[in-house]
mmCIF file of C-alpha atoms in Angstrom:
data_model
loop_
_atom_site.group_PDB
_atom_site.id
_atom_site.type_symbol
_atom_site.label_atom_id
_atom_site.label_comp_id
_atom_site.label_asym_id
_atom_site.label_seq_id
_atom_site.Cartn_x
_atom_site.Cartn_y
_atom_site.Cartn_z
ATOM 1 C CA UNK A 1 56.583 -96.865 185.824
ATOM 2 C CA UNK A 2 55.178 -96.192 189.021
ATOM 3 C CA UNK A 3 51.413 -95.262 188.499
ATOM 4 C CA UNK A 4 48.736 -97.848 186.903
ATOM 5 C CA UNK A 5 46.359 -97.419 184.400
ATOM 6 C CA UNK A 6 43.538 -97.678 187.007
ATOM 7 C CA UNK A 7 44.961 -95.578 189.405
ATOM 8 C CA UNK A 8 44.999 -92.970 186.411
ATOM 9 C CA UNK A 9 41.514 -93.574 185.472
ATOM 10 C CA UNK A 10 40.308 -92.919 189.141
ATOM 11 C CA UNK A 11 38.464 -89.519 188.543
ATOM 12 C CA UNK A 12 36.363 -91.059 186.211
ATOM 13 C CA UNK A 13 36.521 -94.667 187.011
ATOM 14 C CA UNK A 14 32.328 -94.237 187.782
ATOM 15 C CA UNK A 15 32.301 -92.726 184.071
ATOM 16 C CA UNK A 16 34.066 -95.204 182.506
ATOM 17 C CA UNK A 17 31.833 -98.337 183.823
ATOM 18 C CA UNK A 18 28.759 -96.807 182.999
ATOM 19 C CA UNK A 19 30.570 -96.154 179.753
ATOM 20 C CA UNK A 20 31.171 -99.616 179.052
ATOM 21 C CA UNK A 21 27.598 -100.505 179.947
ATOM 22 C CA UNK A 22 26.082 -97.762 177.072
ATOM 23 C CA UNK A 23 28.666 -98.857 174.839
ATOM 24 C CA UNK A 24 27.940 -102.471 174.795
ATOM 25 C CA UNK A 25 23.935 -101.502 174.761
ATOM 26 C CA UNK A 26 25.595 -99.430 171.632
ATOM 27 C CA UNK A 27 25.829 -102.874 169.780
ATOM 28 C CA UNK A 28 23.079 -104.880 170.451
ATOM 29 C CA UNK A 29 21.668 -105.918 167.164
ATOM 30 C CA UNK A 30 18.894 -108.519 166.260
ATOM 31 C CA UNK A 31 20.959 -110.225 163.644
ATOM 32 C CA UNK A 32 21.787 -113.100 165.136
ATOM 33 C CA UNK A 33 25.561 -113.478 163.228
ATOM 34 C CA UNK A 34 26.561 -109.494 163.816
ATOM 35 C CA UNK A 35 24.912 -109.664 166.886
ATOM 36 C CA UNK A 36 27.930 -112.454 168.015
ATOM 37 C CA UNK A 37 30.500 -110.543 166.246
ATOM 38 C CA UNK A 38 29.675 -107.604 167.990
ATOM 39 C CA UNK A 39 29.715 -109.217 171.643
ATOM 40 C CA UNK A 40 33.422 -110.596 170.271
ATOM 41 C CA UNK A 41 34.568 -107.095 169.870
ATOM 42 C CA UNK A 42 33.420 -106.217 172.947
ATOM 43 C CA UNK A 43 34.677 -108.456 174.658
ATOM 44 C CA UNK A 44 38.376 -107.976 172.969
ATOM 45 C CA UNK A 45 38.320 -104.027 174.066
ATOM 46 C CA UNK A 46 41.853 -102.728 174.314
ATOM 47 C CA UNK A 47 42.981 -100.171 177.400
ATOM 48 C CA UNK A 48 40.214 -97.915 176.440
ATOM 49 C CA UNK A 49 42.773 -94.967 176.525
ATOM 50 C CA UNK A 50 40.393 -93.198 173.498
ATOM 51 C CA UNK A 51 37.342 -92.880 176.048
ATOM 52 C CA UNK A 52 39.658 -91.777 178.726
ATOM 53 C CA UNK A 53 40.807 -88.747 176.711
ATOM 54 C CA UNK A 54 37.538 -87.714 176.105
ATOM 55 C CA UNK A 55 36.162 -88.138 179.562
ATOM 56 C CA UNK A 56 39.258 -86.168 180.929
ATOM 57 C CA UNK A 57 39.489 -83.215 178.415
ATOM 58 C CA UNK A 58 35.271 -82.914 178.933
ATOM 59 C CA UNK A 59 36.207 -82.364 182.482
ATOM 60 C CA UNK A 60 38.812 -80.331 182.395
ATOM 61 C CA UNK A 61 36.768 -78.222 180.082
ATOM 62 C CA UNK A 62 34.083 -77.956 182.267
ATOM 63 C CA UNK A 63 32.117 -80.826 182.111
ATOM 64 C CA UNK A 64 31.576 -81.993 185.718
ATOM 65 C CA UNK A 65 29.547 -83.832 185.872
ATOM 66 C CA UNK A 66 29.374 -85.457 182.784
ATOM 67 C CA UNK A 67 26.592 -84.544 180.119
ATOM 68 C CA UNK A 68 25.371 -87.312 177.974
ATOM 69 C CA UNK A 69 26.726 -85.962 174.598
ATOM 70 C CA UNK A 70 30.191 -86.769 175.956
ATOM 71 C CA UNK A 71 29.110 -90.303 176.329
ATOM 72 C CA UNK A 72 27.906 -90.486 172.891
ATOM 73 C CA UNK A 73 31.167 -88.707 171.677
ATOM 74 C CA UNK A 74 32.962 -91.655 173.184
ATOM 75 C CA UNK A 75 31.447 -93.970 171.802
ATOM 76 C CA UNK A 76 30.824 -92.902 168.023
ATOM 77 C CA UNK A 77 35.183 -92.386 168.863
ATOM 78 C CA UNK A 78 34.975 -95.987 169.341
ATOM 79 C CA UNK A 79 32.616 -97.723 166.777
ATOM 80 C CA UNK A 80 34.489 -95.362 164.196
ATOM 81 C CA UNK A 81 37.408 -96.364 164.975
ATOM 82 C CA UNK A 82 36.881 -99.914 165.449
ATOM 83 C CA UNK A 83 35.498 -100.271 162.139
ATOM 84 C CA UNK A 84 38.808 -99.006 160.906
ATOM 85 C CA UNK A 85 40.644 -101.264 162.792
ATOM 86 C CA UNK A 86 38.775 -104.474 161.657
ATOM 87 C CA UNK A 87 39.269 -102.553 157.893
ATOM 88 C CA UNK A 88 42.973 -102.746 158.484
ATOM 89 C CA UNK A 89 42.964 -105.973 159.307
ATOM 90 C CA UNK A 90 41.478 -106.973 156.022
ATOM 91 C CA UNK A 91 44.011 -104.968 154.136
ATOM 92 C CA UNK A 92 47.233 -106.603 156.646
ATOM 93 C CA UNK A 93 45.720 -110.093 156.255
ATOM 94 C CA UNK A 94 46.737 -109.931 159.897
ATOM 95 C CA UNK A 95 44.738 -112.890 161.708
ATOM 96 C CA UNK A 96 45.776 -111.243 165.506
ATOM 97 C CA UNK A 97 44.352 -108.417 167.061
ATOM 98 C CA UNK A 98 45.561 -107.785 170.670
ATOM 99 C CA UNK A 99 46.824 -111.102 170.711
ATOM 100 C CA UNK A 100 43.034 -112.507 169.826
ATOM 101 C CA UNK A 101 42.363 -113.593 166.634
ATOM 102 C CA UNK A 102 41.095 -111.116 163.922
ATOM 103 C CA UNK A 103 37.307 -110.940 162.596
ATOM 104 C CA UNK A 104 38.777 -111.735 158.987
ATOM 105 C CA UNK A 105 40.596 -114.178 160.536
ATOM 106 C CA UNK A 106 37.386 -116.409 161.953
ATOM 107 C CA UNK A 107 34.428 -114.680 159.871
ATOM 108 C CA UNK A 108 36.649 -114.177 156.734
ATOM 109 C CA UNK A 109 37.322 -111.767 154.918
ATOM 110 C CA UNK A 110 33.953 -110.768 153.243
ATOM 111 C CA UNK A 111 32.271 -111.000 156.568
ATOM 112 C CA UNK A 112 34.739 -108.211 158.229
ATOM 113 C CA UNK A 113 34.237 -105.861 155.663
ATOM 114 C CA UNK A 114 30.993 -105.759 156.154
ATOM 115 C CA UNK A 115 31.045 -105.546 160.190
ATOM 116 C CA UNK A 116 33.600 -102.656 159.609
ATOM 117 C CA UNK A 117 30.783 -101.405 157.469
ATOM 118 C CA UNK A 118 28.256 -101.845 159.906
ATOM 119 C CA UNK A 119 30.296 -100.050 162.655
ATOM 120 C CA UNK A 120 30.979 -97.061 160.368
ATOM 121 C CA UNK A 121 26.837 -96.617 159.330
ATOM 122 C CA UNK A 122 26.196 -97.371 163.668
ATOM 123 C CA UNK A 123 28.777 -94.560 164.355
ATOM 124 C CA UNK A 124 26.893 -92.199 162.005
ATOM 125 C CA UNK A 125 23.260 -93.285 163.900
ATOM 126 C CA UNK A 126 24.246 -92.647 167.198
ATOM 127 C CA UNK A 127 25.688 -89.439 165.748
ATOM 128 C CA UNK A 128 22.520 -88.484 163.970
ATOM 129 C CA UNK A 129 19.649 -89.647 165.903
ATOM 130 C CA UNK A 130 20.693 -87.070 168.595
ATOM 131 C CA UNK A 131 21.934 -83.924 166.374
ATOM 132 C CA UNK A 132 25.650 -84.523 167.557
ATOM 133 C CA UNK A 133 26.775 -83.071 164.092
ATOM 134 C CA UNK A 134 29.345 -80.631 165.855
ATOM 135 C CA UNK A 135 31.380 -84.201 167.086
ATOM 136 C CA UNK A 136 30.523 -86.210 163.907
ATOM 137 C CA UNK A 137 32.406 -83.529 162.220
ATOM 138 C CA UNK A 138 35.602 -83.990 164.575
ATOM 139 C CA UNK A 139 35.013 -87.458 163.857
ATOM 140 C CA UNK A 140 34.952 -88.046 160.561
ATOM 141 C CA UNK A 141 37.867 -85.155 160.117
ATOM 142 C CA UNK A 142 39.892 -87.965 162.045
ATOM 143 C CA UNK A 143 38.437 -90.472 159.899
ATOM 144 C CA UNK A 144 39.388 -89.012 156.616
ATOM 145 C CA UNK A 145 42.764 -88.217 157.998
ATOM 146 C CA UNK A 146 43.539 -91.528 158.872
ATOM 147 C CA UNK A 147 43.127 -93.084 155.542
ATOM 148 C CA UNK A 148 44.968 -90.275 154.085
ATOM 149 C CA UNK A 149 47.552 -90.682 156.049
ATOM 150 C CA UNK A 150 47.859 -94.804 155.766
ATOM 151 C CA UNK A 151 48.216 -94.277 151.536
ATOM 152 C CA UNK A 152 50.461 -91.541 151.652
ATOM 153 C CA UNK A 153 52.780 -93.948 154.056
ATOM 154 C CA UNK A 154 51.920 -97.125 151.353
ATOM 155 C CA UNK A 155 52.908 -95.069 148.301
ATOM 156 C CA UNK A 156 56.237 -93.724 150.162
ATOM 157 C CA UNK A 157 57.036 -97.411 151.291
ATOM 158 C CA UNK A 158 57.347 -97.601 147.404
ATOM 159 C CA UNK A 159 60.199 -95.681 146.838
ATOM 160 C CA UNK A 160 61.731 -94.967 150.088
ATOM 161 C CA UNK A 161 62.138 -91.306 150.083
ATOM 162 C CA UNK A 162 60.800 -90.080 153.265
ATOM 163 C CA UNK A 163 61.677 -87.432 154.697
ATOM 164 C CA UNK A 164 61.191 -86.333 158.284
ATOM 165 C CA UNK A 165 58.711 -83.453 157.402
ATOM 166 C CA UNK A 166 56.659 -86.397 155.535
ATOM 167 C CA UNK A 167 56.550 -88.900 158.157
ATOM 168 C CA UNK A 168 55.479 -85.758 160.504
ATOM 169 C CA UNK A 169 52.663 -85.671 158.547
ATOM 170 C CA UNK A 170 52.144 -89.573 158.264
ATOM 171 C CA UNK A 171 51.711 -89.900 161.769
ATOM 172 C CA UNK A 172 50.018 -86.889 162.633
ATOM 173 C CA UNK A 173 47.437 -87.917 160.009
ATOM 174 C CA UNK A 174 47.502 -91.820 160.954
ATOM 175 C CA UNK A 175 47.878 -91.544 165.096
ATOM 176 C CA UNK A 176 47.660 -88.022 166.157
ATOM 177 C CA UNK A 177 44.461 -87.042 164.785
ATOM 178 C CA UNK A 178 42.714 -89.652 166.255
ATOM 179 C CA UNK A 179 43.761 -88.776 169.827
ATOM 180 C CA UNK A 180 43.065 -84.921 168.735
ATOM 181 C CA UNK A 181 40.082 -85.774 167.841
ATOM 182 C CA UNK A 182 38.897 -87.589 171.120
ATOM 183 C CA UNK A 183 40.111 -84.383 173.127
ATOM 184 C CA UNK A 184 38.098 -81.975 170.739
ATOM 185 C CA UNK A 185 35.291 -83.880 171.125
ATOM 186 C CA UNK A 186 35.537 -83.849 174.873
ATOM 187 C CA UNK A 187 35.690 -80.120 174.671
ATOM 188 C CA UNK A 188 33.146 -80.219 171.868
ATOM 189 C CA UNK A 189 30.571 -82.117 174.275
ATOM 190 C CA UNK A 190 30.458 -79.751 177.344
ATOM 191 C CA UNK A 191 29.525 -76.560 174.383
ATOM 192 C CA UNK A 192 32.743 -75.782 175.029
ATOM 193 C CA UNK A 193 33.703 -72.169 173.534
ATOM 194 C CA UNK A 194 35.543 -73.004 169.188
ATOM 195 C CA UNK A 195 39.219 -71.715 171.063
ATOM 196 C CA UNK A 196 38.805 -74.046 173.874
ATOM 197 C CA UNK A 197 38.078 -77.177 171.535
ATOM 198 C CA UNK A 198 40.423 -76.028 169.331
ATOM 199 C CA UNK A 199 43.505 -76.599 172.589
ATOM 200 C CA UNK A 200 42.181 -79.745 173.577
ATOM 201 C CA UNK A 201 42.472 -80.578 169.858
ATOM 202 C CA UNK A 202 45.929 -79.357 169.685
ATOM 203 C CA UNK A 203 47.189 -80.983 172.835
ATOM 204 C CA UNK A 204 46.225 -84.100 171.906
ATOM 205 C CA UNK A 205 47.792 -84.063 168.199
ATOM 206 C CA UNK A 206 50.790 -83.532 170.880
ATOM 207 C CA UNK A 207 50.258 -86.456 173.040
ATOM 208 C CA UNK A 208 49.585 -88.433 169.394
ATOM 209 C CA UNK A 209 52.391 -87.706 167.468
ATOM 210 C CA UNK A 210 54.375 -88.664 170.855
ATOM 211 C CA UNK A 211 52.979 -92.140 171.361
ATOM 212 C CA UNK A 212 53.237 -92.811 167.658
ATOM 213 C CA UNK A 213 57.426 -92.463 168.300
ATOM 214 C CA UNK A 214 57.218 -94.538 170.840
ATOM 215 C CA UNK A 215 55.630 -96.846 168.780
ATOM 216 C CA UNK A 216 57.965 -96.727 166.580
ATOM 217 C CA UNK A 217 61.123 -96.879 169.062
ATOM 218 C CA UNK A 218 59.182 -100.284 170.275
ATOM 219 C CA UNK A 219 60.578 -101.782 166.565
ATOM 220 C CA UNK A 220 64.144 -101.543 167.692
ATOM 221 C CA UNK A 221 63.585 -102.899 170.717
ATOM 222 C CA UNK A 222 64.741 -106.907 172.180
ATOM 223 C CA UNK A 223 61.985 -107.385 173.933
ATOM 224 C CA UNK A 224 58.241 -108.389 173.312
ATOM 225 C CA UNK A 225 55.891 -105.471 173.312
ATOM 226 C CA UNK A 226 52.851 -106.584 172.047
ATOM 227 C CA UNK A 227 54.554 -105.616 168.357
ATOM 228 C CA UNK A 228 57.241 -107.975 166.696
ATOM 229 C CA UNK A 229 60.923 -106.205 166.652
ATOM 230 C CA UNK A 230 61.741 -105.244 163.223
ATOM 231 C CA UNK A 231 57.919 -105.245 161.897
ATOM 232 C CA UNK A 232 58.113 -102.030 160.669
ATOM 233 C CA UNK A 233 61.090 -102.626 158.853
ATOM 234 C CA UNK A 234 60.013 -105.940 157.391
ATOM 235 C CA UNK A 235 56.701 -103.649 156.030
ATOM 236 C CA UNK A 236 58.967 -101.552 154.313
ATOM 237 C CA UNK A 237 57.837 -98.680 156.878
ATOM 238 C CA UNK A 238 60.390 -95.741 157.443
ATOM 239 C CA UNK A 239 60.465 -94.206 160.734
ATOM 240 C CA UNK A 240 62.201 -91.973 162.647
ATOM 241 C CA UNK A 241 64.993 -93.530 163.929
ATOM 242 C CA UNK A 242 65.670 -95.015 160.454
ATOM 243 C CA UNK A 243 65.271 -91.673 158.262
ATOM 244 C CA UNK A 244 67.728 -89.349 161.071
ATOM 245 C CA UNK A 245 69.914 -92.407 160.971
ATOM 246 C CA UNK A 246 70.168 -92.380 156.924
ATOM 247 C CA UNK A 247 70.620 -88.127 157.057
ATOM 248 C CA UNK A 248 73.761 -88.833 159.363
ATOM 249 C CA UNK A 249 75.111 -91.935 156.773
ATOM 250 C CA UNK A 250 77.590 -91.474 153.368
ATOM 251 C CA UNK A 251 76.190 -92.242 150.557
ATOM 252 C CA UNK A 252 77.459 -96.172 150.170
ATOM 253 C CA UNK A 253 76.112 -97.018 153.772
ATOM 254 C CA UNK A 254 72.423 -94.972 153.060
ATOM 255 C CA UNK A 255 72.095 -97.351 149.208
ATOM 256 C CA UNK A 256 73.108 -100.442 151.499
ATOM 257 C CA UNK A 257 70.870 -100.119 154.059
ATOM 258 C CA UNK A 258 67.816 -99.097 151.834
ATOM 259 C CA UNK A 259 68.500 -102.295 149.848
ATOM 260 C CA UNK A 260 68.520 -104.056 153.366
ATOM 261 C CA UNK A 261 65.080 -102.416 153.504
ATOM 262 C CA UNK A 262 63.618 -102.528 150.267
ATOM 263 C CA UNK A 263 64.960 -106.561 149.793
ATOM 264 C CA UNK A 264 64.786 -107.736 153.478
ATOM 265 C CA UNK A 265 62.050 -110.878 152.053
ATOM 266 C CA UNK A 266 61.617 -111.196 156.303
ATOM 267 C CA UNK A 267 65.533 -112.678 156.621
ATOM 268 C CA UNK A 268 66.342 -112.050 160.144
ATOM 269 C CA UNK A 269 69.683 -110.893 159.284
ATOM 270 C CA UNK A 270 68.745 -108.224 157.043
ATOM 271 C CA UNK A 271 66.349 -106.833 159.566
ATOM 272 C CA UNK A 272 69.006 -106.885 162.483
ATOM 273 C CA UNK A 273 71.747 -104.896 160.260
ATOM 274 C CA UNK A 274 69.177 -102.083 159.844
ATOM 275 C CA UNK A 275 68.344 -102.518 163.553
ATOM 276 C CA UNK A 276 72.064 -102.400 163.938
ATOM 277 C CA UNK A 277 73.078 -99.658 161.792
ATOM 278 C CA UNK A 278 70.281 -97.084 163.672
ATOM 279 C CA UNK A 279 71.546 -97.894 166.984
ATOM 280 C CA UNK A 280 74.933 -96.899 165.907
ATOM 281 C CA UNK A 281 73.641 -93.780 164.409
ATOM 282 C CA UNK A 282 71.818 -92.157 167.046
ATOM 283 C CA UNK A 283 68.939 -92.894 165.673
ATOM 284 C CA UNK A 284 66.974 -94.225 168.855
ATOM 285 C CA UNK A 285 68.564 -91.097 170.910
ATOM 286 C CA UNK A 286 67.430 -88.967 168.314
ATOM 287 C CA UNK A 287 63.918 -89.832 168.122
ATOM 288 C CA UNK A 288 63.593 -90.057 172.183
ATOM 289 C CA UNK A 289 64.564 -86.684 172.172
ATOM 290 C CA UNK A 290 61.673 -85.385 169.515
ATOM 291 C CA UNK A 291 59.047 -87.546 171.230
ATOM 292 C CA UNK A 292 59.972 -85.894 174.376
ATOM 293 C CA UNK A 293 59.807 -82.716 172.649
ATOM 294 C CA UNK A 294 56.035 -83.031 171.631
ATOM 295 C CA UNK A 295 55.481 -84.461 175.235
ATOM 296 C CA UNK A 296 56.574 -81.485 176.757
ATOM 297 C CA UNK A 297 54.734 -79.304 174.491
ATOM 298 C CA UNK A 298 51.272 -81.146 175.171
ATOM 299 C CA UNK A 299 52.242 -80.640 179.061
ATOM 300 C CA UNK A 300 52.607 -77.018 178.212
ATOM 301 C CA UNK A 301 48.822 -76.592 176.459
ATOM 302 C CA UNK A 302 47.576 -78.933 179.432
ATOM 303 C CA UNK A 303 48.626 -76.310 182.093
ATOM 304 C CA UNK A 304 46.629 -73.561 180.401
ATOM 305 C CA UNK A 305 43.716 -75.583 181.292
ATOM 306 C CA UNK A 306 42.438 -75.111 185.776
ATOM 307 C CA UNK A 307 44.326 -77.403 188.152
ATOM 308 C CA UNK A 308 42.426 -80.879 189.220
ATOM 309 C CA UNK A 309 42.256 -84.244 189.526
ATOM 310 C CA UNK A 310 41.320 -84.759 185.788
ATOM 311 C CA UNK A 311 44.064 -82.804 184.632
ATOM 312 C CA UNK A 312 46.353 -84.119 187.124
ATOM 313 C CA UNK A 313 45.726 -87.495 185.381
ATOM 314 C CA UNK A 314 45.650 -86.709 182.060
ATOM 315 C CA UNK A 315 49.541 -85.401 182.799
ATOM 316 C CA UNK A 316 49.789 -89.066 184.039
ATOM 317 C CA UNK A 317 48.253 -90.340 181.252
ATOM 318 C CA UNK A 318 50.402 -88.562 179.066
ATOM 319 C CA UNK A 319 53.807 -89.870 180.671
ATOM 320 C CA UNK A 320 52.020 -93.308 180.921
ATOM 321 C CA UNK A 321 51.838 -93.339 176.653
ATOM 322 C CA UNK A 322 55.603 -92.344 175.852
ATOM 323 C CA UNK A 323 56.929 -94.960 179.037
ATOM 324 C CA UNK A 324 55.040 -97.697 178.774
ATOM 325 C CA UNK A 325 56.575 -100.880 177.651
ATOM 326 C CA UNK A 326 53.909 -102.494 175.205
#
């Protein structure tokens, strides 16, 4: 890949420090305890693609320069969020985050529920102490969705019956609707008019369900992404390239790969004949092909929108999600 994430960012590279300075004002606190916790998360901040989304799609939408709701949007994006993340991490027991250690993992586990808790009733402030209830209600839709979205996958791990229209809906409820939600609210904060919010919404349920299958592509993968190869199988997780690979199989191969699945106890060799057997299928091939499918379609809606250098990078941005390599 020949374009950088900060070569990407350039149109709003002046946004996005100025960002980072409100944001981190965002979670001051006087409690001496949170108030560490919080500069830890700060610290630990990701590739901030969420704020990027938002500052792009406000542009695009006609919010140059900047207003200060868009800001805010960004950042209730990212203390909601956030507060879901350190959630998860309680329900994984998963003591790395990013390759840092968890909050559950040095706080415990008491402790991070209650910082998740505090992030969640801080998201809702920011929201409410300036009448942002048009993006609090993008927000929390995303919110909602999200958990939604991470039981329906836990009760289908259960019995191993998903289908692809299901696992559509898993990850448009678990990944897409969080990106959707950051474009809507960057249309949201410029007043943008209910059908223009409404495409930035869509196109970025696109770019979502996209990167998801990427994700998910990264599990059958030999090198080291960021995400162990074969996690998702060792979780019990169906994806794509499993379920087409199971449609194409006879019904002896489908029961003994699903009791590779179901009884893989983390052996290494259990996990590899899965890998195996969806390689052989055209599984990976398969799934490339769909996630290049909702790619194209969120290039499509992103056209619609006037030529510049904010849409010009979001179409970067875009092929930067579904070729990176981590």
């Amino acid at each position: 890949m020949n374009v950088t994430l900060d070569q990407i960012q350039a149109p709003i590279a002046a946004e996005m420090e100025e960002f980072e300075l409100k944001f981190r004002a965002s979670m001051k606190t006087r409690q001496l305890l949170l108030d560490k916790i919080m500069g830890y998360i700060v610290k630990r901040k990701g590739k901030q693609i969420r704020p990027m989304f938002v500052f792009f799609t406000a542009k695009i939408s006609g919010g140059d320069p900047l207003p200060e709701a868009s800001f805010r949007g960004a950042a209730l994006i990212e203390l909601l969020h956030t507060a879901t993340l350190v959630h998860d991490d309680v329900v994984d027991e998963s003591n790395y985050r990013r390759g840092f250690f968890s909050i559950n993992a040095l706080w415990k586990n008491k402790i991070a529920v209650l910082v998740g808790d505090y992030l969640l009733a801080r998201g809702l402030q920011l929201a409410l102490e300036n009448d942002d209830f048009d993006l609090l209600k993008i927000v929390n839709n995303a919110v909602r969705e999200l958990s939604e979205g991470e039981l329906l996958q836990i009760e289908k791990a259960r019995r191993l019956d998903i289908t692809e229209d299901v696992y559509f809906d898993i990850i448009r409820q678990k990944t897409a609707s969080l990106i959707a939600s950051c474009c809507a609210v960057g249309a949201a904060s410029t007043g943008a008019s209910k059908e223009v919010i409404e495409r930035a919404r869509l196109f970025g349920e696109k770019v979502g369900m996209a990167f998801q299958i990427k994700d998910d592509l990264f599990d059958f993968g030999t090198d080291e992404v960021g995400k162990p190869v074969g996690i998702d199988i060792k979780e019990k997780k169906m994806t794509l390239p499993l379920i087409y690979a199971l449609q194409q199989a006879d019904w002896l191969t489908k029961r003994r790969v699903i009791f590779n699945v179901k009884n893989n106890d983390g052996r290494k060799d259990r996990v590899q004949a899965v890998i195996d057997f969806v390689k052989k299928s055209g599984g990976l091939e398969y799934a490339i092909k769909v996630m290049e499918s909702y790619r194209d379609e969120a290039l499509t809606i992103l056209r619609t929108f006037p030529e510049s250098a904010s849409r010009n990078s979001l179409e970067q941005l875009i092929n930067y999600t579904i070729e990176r390599e981590k």
